[in-house]
CSV table of C-alpha atoms in Angstrom, one decimal:
chain,number,residue,atom,x,y,z
A,20,UNK,CA,0.0,0.0,0.1
A,21,UNK,CA,2.8,2.4,0.8
A,22,UNK,CA,4.3,1.7,-2.7
A,23,UNK,CA,1.0,2.7,-4.2
A,24,UNK,CA,1.0,6.0,-2.4
A,25,UNK,CA,4.6,6.7,-3.5
A,26,UNK,CA,3.8,5.9,-7.1
A,27,UNK,CA,0.7,8.1,-6.9
A,28,UNK,CA,2.6,11.1,-5.6
A,29,UNK,CA,5.4,10.4,-8.2
A,30,UNK,CA,2.8,10.5,-10.9
A,31,UNK,CA,1.3,13.7,-9.5
A,32,UNK,CA,4.6,15.4,-9.5
A,33,UNK,CA,5.3,14.0,-13.1
A,34,UNK,CA,1.9,15.5,-14.1
A,35,UNK,CA,2.8,18.9,-12.6
A,36,UNK,CA,6.0,18.9,-14.7
A,37,UNK,CA,3.8,18.0,-17.6
A,38,UNK,CA,1.5,20.9,-17.1
A,39,UNK,CA,4.4,23.3,-16.8
A,40,UNK,CA,5.9,21.8,-20.1
A,41,UNK,CA,2.6,22.3,-21.8
A,42,UNK,CA,2.4,25.9,-20.7
A,43,UNK,CA,5.9,26.5,-22.2
A,44,UNK,CA,4.8,25.1,-25.5
A,45,UNK,CA,6.4,21.6,-25.1
A,46,UNK,CA,5.2,18.0,-25.5
A,47,UNK,CA,3.1,17.0,-22.5
A,48,UNK,CA,3.5,13.2,-23.1
A,49,UNK,CA,7.2,13.5,-23.6
A,50,UNK,CA,7.8,15.4,-20.3
A,51,UNK,CA,5.3,13.1,-18.5
A,52,UNK,CA,7.3,10.0,-19.5
A,53,UNK,CA,10.7,11.8,-18.8
A,54,UNK,CA,9.4,12.8,-15.3
A,55,UNK,CA,7.7,9.5,-14.5
A,56,UNK,CA,10.6,7.2,-15.7
A,57,UNK,CA,13.5,9.2,-14.5
A,58,UNK,CA,12.5,11.8,-11.8
A,59,UNK,CA,10.1,14.7,-11.5
A,60,UNK,CA,13.1,16.7,-10.5
A,61,UNK,CA,15.0,15.8,-13.6
A,62,UNK,CA,11.9,16.7,-15.7
A,63,UNK,CA,11.5,19.9,-13.9
A,64,UNK,CA,15.1,20.9,-14.5
A,65,UNK,CA,14.8,20.0,-18.2
A,66,UNK,CA,11.6,22.0,-18.6
A,67,UNK,CA,13.1,25.0,-16.9
A,68,UNK,CA,16.4,24.8,-18.9
A,69,UNK,CA,14.8,24.5,-22.4
A,70,UNK,CA,13.4,27.5,-24.3
A,71,UNK,CA,9.8,28.8,-23.8
A,72,UNK,CA,8.2,28.1,-27.1
A,73,UNK,CA,5.0,29.7,-26.2
A,74,UNK,CA,6.7,33.0,-25.3
A,75,UNK,CA,8.8,32.9,-28.6
A,76,UNK,CA,5.6,32.3,-30.6
A,77,UNK,CA,4.0,35.2,-28.9
A,78,UNK,CA,6.9,37.5,-29.6
A,79,UNK,CA,7.1,36.5,-33.2
A,80,UNK,CA,3.4,37.2,-33.7
A,81,UNK,CA,3.9,40.6,-32.0
A,82,UNK,CA,6.8,41.4,-34.3
A,83,UNK,CA,4.7,40.3,-37.3
A,84,UNK,CA,1.8,42.5,-36.2
A,85,UNK,CA,4.1,45.5,-35.6
A,86,UNK,CA,5.7,45.0,-39.1
A,87,UNK,CA,2.3,44.8,-40.6
A,88,UNK,CA,1.2,48.0,-38.8
A,89,UNK,CA,4.4,49.8,-40.0
A,90,UNK,CA,3.8,48.7,-43.5
A,91,UNK,CA,0.3,49.9,-43.4
A,92,UNK,CA,1.5,53.2,-42.0
A,93,UNK,CA,4.1,53.6,-44.8
A,94,UNK,CA,1.4,52.9,-47.3
A,95,UNK,CA,-0.8,55.5,-45.9
A,96,UNK,CA,2.0,58.1,-45.9
A,97,UNK,CA,2.9,57.1,-49.4
A,98,UNK,CA,-0.8,57.7,-50.4
A,99,UNK,CA,-0.7,61.1,-48.7
A,100,UNK,CA,2.4,62.1,-50.5
A,101,UNK,CA,1.0,60.9,-53.8
A,102,UNK,CA,-2.3,62.9,-53.2
A,103,UNK,CA,-0.1,66.1,-52.4
A,104,UNK,CA,1.9,65.6,-55.5
A,105,UNK,CA,-1.3,65.2,-57.5
A,106,UNK,CA,-2.7,68.4,-56.1
A,107,UNK,CA,0.5,70.2,-56.7
A,108,UNK,CA,0.8,69.0,-60.3
A,109,UNK,CA,-2.9,69.7,-61.1
A,110,UNK,CA,-2.6,73.2,-59.5
A,111,UNK,CA,0.6,74.1,-61.2
A,112,UNK,CA,-0.6,74.8,-64.8
A,113,UNK,CA,-3.6,76.7,-63.5
A,114,UNK,CA,-1.4,79.0,-61.5
A,115,UNK,CA,1.0,79.4,-64.4
A,116,UNK,CA,-1.8,80.4,-66.9
A,117,UNK,CA,-3.5,82.5,-64.2
A,118,UNK,CA,-0.4,84.5,-63.5
A,119,UNK,CA,0.1,85.2,-67.2
A,120,UNK,CA,-3.3,86.5,-67.7
A,121,UNK,CA,-3.0,88.8,-64.7
A,122,UNK,CA,0.5,90.0,-65.6
A,123,UNK,CA,0.3,92.5,-68.6
A,124,UNK,CA,3.9,93.5,-68.5
A,125,UNK,CA,5.4,90.2,-69.3
A,126,UNK,CA,5.4,89.4,-72.9
A,127,UNK,CA,4.7,86.0,-74.3
A,128,UNK,CA,8.1,86.0,-76.0
A,129,UNK,CA,9.9,86.5,-72.8
A,130,UNK,CA,8.0,83.5,-71.3
A,131,UNK,CA,8.8,81.3,-74.3
A,132,UNK,CA,12.5,82.1,-74.0
A,133,UNK,CA,12.4,81.2,-70.3
A,134,UNK,CA,10.7,77.9,-71.1
A,135,UNK,CA,13.3,77.2,-73.8
A,136,UNK,CA,16.1,77.9,-71.2
A,137,UNK,CA,14.4,75.5,-68.7
A,138,UNK,CA,14.1,72.9,-71.3
A,139,UNK,CA,17.7,73.2,-72.5
A,140,UNK,CA,18.9,73.0,-68.8
A,141,UNK,CA,17.0,69.9,-68.4
A,142,UNK,CA,14.5,71.2,-65.8
A,143,UNK,CA,11.5,70.6,-68.1
A,144,UNK,CA,11.1,67.6,-70.4
A,145,UNK,CA,9.9,67.9,-73.9
A,146,UNK,CA,6.4,67.0,-73.0
A,147,UNK,CA,6.3,69.5,-70.2
A,148,UNK,CA,7.8,72.2,-72.4
A,149,UNK,CA,5.1,71.4,-75.1
A,150,UNK,CA,2.3,71.5,-72.5
A,151,UNK,CA,3.5,74.8,-71.0
A,152,UNK,CA,4.0,76.4,-74.4
A,153,UNK,CA,0.5,75.4,-75.4
A,154,UNK,CA,-0.9,76.8,-72.2
A,155,UNK,CA,1.1,80.1,-72.6
A,156,UNK,CA,0.0,80.5,-76.2
A,157,UNK,CA,-3.8,79.8,-75.5
A,158,UNK,CA,-3.7,82.2,-72.7
A,159,UNK,CA,-2.2,85.0,-74.7
A,160,UNK,CA,-4.9,84.9,-77.4
A,161,UNK,CA,-7.7,87.4,-76.8
């Protein structure tokens, strides 16, 4: 009878090591067998020495979530920058033609020569030059 009580306490201690191993992301059956066959103390030492897989999984998922949130934030910032660039590019020709219609002292020839200089310096592409030239010539006609 005394042997039965010792085996029961031994199994309970092995089961305690098993529950600790499961909480740390390890195999319950493996640690139960290790603890029951060798010693609950040996099983406990092995559980405490090995890595906590559950905590590592949690840290990994947190890193993944943070990276996802950073990526989404970068995408939102990128969209904001694109929107501001679109607003600037759509407002630029209107401001250019509006300033030409309001300024009577600047001649069309002077503006065309400035555009040619900008194109020659590489500031304007040929397409941008043609677009600005058309806008300049259309605004100068009465």
